[in-house]
Coordinates of C-alpha atoms in Angstrom, one line a residue:
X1 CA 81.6 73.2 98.4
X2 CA 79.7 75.5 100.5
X3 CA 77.3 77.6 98.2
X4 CA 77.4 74.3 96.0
X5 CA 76.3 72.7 98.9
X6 CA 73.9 75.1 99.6
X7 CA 72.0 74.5 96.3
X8 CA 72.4 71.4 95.7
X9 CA 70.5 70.3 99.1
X10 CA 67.9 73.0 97.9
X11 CA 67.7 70.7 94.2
X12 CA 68.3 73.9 92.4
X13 CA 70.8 74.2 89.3
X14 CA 71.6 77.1 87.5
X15 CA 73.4 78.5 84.8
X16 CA 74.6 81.3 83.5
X17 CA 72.3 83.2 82.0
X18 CA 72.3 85.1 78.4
X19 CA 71.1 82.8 75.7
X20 CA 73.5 81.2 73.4
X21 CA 76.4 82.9 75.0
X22 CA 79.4 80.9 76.4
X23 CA 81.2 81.0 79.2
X24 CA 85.1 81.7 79.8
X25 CA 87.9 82.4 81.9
X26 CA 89.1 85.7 82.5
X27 CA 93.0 85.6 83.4
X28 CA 93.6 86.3 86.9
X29 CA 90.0 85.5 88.6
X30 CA 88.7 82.7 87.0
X31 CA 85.1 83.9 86.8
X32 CA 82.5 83.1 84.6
X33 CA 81.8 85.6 82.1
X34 CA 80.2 86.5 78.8
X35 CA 82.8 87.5 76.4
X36 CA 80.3 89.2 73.8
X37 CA 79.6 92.0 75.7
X38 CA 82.8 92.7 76.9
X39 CA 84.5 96.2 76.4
X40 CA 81.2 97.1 75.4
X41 CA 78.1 98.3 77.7
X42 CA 76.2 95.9 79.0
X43 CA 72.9 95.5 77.3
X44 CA 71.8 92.3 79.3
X45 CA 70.0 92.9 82.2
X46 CA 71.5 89.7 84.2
X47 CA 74.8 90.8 85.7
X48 CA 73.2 90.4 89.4
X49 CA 72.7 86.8 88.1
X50 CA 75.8 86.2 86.9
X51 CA 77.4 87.5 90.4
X52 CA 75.2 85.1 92.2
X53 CA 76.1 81.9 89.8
X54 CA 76.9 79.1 91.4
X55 CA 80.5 78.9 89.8
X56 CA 81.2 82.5 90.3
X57 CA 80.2 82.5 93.8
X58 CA 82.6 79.3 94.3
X59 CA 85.1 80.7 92.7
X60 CA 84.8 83.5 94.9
X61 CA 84.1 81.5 97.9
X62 CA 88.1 79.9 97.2
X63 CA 89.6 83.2 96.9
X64 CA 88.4 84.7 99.8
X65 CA 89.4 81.8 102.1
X66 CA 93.1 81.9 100.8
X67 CA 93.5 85.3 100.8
X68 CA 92.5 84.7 105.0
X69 CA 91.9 88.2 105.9
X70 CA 90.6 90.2 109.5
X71 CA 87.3 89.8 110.6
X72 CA 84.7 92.4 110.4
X73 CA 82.3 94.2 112.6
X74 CA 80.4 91.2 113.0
X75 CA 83.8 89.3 114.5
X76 CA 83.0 86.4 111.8
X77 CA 86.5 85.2 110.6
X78 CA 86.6 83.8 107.0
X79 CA 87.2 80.2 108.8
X80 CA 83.7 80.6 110.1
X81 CA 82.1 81.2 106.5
X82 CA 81.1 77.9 105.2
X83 CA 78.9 77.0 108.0
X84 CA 77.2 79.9 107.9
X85 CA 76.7 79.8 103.9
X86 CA 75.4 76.1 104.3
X87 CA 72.6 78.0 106.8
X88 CA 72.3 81.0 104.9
X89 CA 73.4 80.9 101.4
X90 CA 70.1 80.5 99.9
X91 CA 68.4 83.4 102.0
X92 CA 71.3 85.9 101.0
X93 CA 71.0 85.0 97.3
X94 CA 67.5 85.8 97.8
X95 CA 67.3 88.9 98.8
X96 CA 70.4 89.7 96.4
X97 CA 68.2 89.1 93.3
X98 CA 65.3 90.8 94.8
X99 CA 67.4 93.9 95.4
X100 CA 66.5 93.8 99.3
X101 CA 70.2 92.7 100.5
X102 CA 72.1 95.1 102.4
X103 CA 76.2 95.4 103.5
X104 CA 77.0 95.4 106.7
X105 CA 79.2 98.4 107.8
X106 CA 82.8 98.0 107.6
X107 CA 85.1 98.2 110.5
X108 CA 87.7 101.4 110.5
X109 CA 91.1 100.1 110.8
X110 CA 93.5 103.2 111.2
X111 CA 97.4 102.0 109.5
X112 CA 100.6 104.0 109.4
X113 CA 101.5 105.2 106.1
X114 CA 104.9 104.5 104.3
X115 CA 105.4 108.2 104.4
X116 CA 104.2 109.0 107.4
X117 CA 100.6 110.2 108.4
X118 CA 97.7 107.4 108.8
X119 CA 95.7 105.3 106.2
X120 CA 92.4 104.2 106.9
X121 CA 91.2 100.4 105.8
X122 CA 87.7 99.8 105.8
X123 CA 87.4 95.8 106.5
X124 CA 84.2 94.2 105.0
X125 CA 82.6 91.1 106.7
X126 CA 83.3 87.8 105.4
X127 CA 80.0 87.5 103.8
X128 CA 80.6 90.9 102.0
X129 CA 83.6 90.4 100.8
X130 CA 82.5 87.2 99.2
X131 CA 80.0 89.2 97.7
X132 CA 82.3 92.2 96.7
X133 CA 84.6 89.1 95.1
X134 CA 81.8 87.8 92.6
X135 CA 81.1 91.6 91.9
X136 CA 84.5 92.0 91.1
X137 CA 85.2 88.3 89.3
X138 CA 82.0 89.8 86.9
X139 CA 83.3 93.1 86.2
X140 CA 86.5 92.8 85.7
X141 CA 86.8 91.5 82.7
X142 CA 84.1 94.1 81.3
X143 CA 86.2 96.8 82.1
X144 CA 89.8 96.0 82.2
X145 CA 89.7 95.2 78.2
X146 CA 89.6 98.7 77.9
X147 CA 91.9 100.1 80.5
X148 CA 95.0 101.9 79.4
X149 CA 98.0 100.3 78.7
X150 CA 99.9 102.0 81.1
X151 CA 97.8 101.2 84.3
X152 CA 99.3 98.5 86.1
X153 CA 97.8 98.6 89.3
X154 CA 95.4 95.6 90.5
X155 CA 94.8 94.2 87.0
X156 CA 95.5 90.4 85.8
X157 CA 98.6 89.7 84.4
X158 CA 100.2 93.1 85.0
X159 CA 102.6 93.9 88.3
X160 CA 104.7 97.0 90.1
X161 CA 107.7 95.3 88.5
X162 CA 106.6 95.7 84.9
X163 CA 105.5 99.5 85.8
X164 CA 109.0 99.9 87.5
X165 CA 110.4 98.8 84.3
X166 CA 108.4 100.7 82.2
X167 CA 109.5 104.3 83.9
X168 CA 113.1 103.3 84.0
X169 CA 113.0 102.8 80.1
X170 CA 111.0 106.0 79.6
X171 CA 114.2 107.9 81.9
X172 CA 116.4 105.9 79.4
X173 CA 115.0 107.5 76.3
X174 CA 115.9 110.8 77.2
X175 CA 112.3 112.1 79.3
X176 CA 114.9 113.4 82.0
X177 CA 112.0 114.8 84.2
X178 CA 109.0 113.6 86.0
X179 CA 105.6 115.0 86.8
X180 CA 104.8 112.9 90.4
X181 CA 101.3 113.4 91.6
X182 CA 100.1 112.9 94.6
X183 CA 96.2 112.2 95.2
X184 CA 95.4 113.7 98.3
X185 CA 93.4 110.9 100.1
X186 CA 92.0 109.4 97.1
X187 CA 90.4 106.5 98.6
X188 CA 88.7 108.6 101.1
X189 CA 87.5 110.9 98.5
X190 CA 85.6 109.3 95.7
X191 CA 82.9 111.0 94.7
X192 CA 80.1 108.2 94.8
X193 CA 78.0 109.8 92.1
X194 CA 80.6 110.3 89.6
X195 CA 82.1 107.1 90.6
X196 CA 78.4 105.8 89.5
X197 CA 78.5 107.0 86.2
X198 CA 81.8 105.7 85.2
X199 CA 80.1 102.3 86.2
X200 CA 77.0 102.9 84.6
X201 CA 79.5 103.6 80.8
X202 CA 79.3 99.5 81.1
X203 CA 76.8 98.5 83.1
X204 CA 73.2 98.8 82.5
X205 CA 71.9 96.5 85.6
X206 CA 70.4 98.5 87.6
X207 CA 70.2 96.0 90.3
X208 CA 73.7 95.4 90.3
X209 CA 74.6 98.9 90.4
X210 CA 71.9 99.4 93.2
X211 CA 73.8 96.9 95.0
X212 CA 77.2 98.2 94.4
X213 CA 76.0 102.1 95.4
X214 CA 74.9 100.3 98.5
X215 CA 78.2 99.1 99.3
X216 CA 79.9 102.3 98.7
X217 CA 77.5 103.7 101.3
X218 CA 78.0 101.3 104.3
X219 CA 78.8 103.1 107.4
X220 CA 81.9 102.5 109.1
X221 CA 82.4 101.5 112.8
X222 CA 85.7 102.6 114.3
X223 CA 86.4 103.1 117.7
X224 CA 82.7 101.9 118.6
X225 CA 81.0 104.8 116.7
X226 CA 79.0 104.0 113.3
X227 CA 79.6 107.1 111.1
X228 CA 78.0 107.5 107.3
X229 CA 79.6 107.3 104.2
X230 CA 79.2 109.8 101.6
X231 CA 82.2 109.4 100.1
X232 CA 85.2 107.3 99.3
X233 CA 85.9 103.7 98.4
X234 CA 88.1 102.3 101.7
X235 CA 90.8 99.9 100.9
X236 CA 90.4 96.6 102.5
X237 CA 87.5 95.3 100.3
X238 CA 88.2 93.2 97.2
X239 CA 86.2 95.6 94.8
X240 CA 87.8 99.1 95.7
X241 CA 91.1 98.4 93.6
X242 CA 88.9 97.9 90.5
X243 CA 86.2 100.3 91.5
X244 CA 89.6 102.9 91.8
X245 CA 90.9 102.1 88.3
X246 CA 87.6 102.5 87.2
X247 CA 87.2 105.9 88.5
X248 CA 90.9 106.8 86.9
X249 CA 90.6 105.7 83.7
X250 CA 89.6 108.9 83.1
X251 CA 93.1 110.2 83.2
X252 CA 94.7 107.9 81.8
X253 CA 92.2 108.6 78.5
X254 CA 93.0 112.1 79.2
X255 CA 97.1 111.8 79.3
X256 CA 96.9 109.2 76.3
X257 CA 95.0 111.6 73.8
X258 CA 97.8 114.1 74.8
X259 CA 100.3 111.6 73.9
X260 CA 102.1 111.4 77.0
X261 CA 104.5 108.9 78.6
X262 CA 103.2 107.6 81.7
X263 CA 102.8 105.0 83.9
X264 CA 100.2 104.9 86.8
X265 CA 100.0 102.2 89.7
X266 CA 96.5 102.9 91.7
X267 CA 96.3 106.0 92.9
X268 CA 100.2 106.6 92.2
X269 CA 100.4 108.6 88.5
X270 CA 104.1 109.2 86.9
X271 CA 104.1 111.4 83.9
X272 CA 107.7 111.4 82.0
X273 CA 108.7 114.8 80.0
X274 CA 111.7 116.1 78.7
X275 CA 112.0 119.4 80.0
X276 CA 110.6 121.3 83.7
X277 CA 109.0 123.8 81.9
X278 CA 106.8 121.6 79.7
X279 CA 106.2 119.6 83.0
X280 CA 105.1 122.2 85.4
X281 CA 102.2 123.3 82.9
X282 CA 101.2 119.8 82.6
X283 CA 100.9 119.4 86.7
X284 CA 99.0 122.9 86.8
X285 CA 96.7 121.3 83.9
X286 CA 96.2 117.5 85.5
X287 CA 95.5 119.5 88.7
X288 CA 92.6 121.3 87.0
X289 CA 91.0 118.2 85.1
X290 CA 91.5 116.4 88.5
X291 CA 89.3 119.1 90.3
X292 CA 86.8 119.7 87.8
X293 CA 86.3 116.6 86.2
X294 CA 86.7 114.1 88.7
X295 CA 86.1 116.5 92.4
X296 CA 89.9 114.9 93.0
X297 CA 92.4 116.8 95.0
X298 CA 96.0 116.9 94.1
X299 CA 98.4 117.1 97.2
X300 CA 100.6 120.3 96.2
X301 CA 103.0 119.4 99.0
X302 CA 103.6 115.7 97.7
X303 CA 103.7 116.2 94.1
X304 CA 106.7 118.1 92.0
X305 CA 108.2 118.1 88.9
X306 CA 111.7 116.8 89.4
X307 CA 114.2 114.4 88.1
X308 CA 113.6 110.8 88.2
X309 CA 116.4 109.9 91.0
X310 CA 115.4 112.3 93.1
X311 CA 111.9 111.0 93.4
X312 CA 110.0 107.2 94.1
X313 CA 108.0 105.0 92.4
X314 CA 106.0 101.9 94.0
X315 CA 109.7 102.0 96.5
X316 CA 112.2 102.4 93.1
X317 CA 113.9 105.3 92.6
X318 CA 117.3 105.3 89.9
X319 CA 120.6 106.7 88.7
X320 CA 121.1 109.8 87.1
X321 CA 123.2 108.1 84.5
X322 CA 122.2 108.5 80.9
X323 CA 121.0 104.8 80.8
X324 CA 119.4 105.1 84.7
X325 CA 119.7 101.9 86.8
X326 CA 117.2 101.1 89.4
X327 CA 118.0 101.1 92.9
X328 CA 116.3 101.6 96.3
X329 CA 114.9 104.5 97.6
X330 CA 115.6 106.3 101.0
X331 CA 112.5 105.9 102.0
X332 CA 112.1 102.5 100.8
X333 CA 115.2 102.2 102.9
X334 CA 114.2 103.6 106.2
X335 CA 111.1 101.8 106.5
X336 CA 112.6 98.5 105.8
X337 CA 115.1 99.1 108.5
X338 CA 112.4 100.3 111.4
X339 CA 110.2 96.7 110.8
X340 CA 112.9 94.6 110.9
X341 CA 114.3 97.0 114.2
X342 CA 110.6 96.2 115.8
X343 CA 111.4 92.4 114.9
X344 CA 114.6 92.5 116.5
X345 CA 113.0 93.8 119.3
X346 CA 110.7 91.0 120.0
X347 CA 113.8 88.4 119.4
X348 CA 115.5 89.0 122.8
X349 CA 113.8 86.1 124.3
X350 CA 114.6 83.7 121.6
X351 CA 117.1 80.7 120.4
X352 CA 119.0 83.1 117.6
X353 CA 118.6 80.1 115.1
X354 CA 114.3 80.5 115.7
X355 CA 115.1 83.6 115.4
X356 CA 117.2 83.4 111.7
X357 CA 114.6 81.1 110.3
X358 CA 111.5 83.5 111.0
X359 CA 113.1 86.3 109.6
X360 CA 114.1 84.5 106.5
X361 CA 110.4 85.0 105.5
X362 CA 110.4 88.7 106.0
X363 CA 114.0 88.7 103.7
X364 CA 112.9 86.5 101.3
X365 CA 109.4 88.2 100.7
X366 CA 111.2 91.9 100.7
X367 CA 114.2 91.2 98.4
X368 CA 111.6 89.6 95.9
X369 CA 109.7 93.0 95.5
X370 CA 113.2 94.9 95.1
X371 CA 115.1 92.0 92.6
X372 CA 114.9 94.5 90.3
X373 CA 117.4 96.7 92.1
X374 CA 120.6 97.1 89.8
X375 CA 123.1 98.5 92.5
X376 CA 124.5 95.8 94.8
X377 CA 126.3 98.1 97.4
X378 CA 122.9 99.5 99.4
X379 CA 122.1 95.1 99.7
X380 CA 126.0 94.8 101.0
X381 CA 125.5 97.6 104.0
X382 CA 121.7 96.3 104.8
X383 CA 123.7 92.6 105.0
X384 CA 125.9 93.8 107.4
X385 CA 123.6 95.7 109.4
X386 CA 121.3 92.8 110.1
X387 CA 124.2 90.8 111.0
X388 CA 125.4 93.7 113.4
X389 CA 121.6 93.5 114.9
X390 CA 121.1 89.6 115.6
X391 CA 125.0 90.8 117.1
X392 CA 122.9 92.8 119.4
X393 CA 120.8 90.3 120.4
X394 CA 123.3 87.9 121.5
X395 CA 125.1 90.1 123.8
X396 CA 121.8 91.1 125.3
X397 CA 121.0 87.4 125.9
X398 CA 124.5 86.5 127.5
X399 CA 123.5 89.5 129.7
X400 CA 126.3 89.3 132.9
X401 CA 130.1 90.1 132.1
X402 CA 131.4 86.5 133.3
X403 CA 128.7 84.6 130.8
X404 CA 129.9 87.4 128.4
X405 CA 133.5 86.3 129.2
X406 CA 132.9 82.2 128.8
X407 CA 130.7 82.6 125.4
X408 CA 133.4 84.8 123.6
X409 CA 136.1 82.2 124.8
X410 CA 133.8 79.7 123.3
X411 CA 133.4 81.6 119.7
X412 CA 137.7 81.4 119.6
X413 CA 138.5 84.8 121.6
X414 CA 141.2 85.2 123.5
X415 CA 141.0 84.5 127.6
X416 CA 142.2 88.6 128.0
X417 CA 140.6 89.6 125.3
X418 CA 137.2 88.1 126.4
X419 CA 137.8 89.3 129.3
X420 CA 138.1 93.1 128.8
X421 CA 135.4 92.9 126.1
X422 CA 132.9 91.4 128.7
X423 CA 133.6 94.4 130.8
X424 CA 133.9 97.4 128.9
X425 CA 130.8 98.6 130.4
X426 CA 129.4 99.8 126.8
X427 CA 126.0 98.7 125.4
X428 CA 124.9 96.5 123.4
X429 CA 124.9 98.0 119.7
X430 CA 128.3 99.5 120.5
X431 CA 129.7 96.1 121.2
X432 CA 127.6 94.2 118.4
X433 CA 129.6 96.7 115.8
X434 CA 133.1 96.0 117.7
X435 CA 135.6 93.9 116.6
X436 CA 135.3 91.4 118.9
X437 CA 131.5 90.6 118.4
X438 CA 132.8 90.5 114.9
X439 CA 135.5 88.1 114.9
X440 CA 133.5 85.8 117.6
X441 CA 130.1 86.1 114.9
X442 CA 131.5 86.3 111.4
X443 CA 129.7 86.3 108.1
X444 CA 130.3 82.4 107.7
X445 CA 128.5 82.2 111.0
X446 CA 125.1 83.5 110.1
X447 CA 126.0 81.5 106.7
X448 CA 125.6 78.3 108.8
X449 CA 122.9 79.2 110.7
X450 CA 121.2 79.9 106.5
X451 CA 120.7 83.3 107.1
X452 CA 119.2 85.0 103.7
X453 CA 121.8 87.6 102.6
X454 CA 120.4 90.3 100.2
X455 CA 123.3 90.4 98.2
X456 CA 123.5 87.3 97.4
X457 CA 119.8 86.8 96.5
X458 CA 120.3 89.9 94.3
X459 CA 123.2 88.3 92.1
X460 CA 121.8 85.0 91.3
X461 CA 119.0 86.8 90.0
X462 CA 121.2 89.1 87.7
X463 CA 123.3 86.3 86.5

C-alpha cells in the first residue's frame, strides 16, 4: 500500500533480482528470498536489493504497523508512517542503494529487569525499523538454516515452551545438574567487529553490511544527551534478536562438537550434566571461550552449577522428582504478584466489574505463557489471593463504617455482624482476608462477575 504506492506513482516495477532464481516464503516472515544460496555464503552481490524489493518492503511495512510499537527520537509514531513513505519512499530507497542512507539514533529507554537491576531498550524510528524489518525478513532465512537445534530464541517456528520442554526432558533422563550462565550485559556488549565477521561467514554485500555496521553504530539519545555507540546491539529494534543469535551461534557450535545437552533462549544458555564436578569445569571452560573468542563476559554472581529446581529457565523452574514436573518459579512468582499489586492500585476508582474484565487480559495472557506448569496448588493460592485483593478494593470503595454496614447486609450478613465488621477499625487487607469479606464475596461471586481463575485455565488444558 504505501511503498507500493510509492512506486507505482513513480511507474517503476521491480523484481527480485538473481537470474533464474525463484522466490519463496520463509516460515515466520513471509519475505522474499532466494532459496539457492541459503545456508550457504552469499555469492550474489544484490542483498541491498532484495531488502529494498517492493514485496519485502511491504511485507515489512505490515509487520511493523501490527506489531505498533513506541516512537523514536524523531516522535514519529508507526500510525504516521505511510504518509510519510508516500512522500519519501522513493528518496530513502535511493540513497539505500547508493550506500548514502544513514539511521537515525535510537532513543534510550531505561526498563526494570525481572531480577532486578535496569535494562536498557534502544527504540529505532519508525522508518528504521522498517528498514531493520526487510534486513531481517532477507537474512533470516540465510542464517537460521544453519542455527543449532537447540537455540530457540527469536527463530520461526520455535518458542520458550518447546525450550522449557526440552530441559525438563533432559532433567528426566538422569542430567541431575545444570550449568546456568549468565551473560553479563550481553546486549550492551557486542563486539561490533566480531559481530561483523559472523555476518560477513554469509554475506558478501558489502553494501548491505555497510548498512547494517551503520545501524549498530547509531548514537543513542537518552535523557536529552546523544552518546556514541561502539558497542552492543540494544533490544528494541527488529534485527538485534537475529543479529544476537547470530553472534552465539558460536557457542552453540562449540557445545555441540562437545556433545553436550543444552538448550539456549537468547542470551539465556542452560547446559544439562550429570554430575557437579563435570559441570563446574565446563562453566570455567565456556567462561574462557566466551572471553577469548567472543570479548563476552560471564556474570560469576548469576551463573552456578546447581540442580535444576533450584534454578530458572525462561520463568520454569521443576521438581526434584526422578521424572521432574514443571512448575513456577519464585521469582516468576513475585514479579507476577507486584504488576498485578500496581494494577490493583490504579482500580480504586473503578466499577469492580471494569475492573474484572480488564484484568482478564493480563490473566489470560500470563497463564498462557505458564500452561505448561504441572503443579496446580501454586495456581490455587494465586486464585485466592487475587480474590482477597479485588476484596480490598471493595472495602476501600465503601470507605465509611455505616456504607460498610448497609453493603455487607446487602451481600447476606448479618445486621450485628455487619455491624461490628464495619467497625473494627482494622484496614483494608486485614478485613479483605476476614471472614466476613469472605462469606459476603465468595468464589461463586467473582465466578459471576467471569473472573479468569488460574486453576481452572490450567486443568482444561491438562485434560
Amino acid at each position: 500500500m504505501t511503498v507500493k504506492e510509492a512506486e507505482n506513482r513513480s511507474g517503476k516495477t521491480e523484481s527480485v533480482s538473481g537470474g533464474s532464481a525463484r522466490n519463496a516464503q520463509s516460515p515466520g516472515t513471509g519475505a522474499a528470498v532466494v532459496t539457492a544460496g541459503a545456508g550457504t555464503p552469499e555469492h550474489s552481490a544484490s542483498l541491498l536489493q532484495r531488502v529494498v524489493e517492493r514485496n519485502n518492503m511491504w511485507q515489512a511495512y505490515r509487520r511493523v504497523i501490527s506489531n505498533r510499537g513506541s516512537a523514536g527520537v524523531d516522535g514519529m509514531s508507526v500510525t504516521g508512517l505511510e504518509d510519510y513513505l508516500k512522500r519519501n519512499w522513493l528518496h530513502i530507497k535511493e540513497s539505500l542503494l547508493k550506500g548514502q542512507y544513514r539511521p537515525q539514533a535510537v532513543l534510550g529507554v531505561d526498563i526494570p529487569k525481572p531480577a532486578g537491576g535496569m535494562r536498557q531498550l534502544g527504540i529505532p524510528t519508525a522508518v528504521d525499523r522498517l528498514i531493520q524489518q526487510a534486513i531481517h525478513q532477507v537474512l533470516s532465512p540465510i542464517f537460521d538454516v544453519d542455527f543449532s537445534e537447540n537455540s530457540y530464541g527469536f527463530r520461526p517456528g520455535r518458542s520458550a515452551h518447546q525450550a522449557v520442554l526440552r530441559v525438563q526432558n533432559f532433567a528426566s533422563n538422569g542430567y541431575r545438574f545444570v550449568v546456568d550462565i549468565d551473560l553479563e550485559k550481553f546486549f550492551d556488549r557486542v563486539n561490533h567487529d566480531i559481530l561483523m565477521s559472523r555476518i560477513a561467514r554469509k554475506v558478501k554485500d558489502k553494501d548491505l553490511l555497510r548498512l547494517i555496521r551503520h545501524y549498530l553504530q547509531a548514537g543513542i539519545l537518552q535523557n536529552g544527551k546523544l552518546k556514541d555507540r561502539k558497542e552492543g546491539t540494544p533490544q528494541g529494534g527488529p534485527l538485534s534478536p537475529l543479529l544476537s543469535n547470530i553472534m552465539l551461534d558460536d557457542l552453540d557450535k562449540e557445545l555441540e562438537k562437545r556433545g553436550h545437552k543444552f538448550c539456549r533462549y537468547a542470551d539465556d544458555c542452560n547446559i544439562y550434566i550429570k554430575s557437579k564436578r563435570a559441570g563446574m569445569r565446563v562453566l570455567v571452560s565456556l567462561t574462557r571461550l566466551l572471553n577469548d573468542k567472543l570479548k563476552l563476559a560471564v556474570n560469576q554472581g548469576k551463573s552456578a552449577v546447581d540442580r535444576p529446581w533450584k534454578r530458572k529457565f525462561l520463568g520454569y523452574s521443576m521438581t526434584s522428582e526422578m521424572k521432574p514436573r514443571l512448575k513456577l518459579a519464585p521469582e516468576s512468582i513475585k514479579r507476577f504478584k507486584d504488576s498485578l499489586k500496581e494494577r490493583f492500585r490504579r482500580m480504586r476508582g473503578k466499577n469492580i466489574v471494569t475492573a474484572v474484565t480488564e484484568l482478564n487480559l493480563k490473566l489470560n495472557g500470563w497463564i498462557n505463557y505458564f500452561k505448561l506448569v504441572e503443579t496446580k496448588r501454586t495456581f490455587e493460592e494465586l486464585d485466592g489471593w487475587i480474590r482477597r485483593r479485588f476484596r480490598a478494593v471493595i472495602w476501600r470503595q465503601w470507605k465509611k463504617p455505616n456504607t460498610r454496614r448497609k453493603n455487607l447486609i446487602k451481600q447476606g450478613l448479618a445486621p450485628e455482624r455487619a455491624w461490628k465488621s464495619s467497625v473494627n477499625g482494622r484496614g483494608a487487607w486485614w478485613n479483605s482476608g476476614a471472614s466476613h469479606m469472605n462469606e459476603a464475596f465468595p468464589k461463586r461471586f467473582f465466578d459471576r462477575l467471569g473472573l479468569v481463575s488460574l486453576l481452572d485455565k490450567r486443568l482444561k488444558r491438562s485434560i
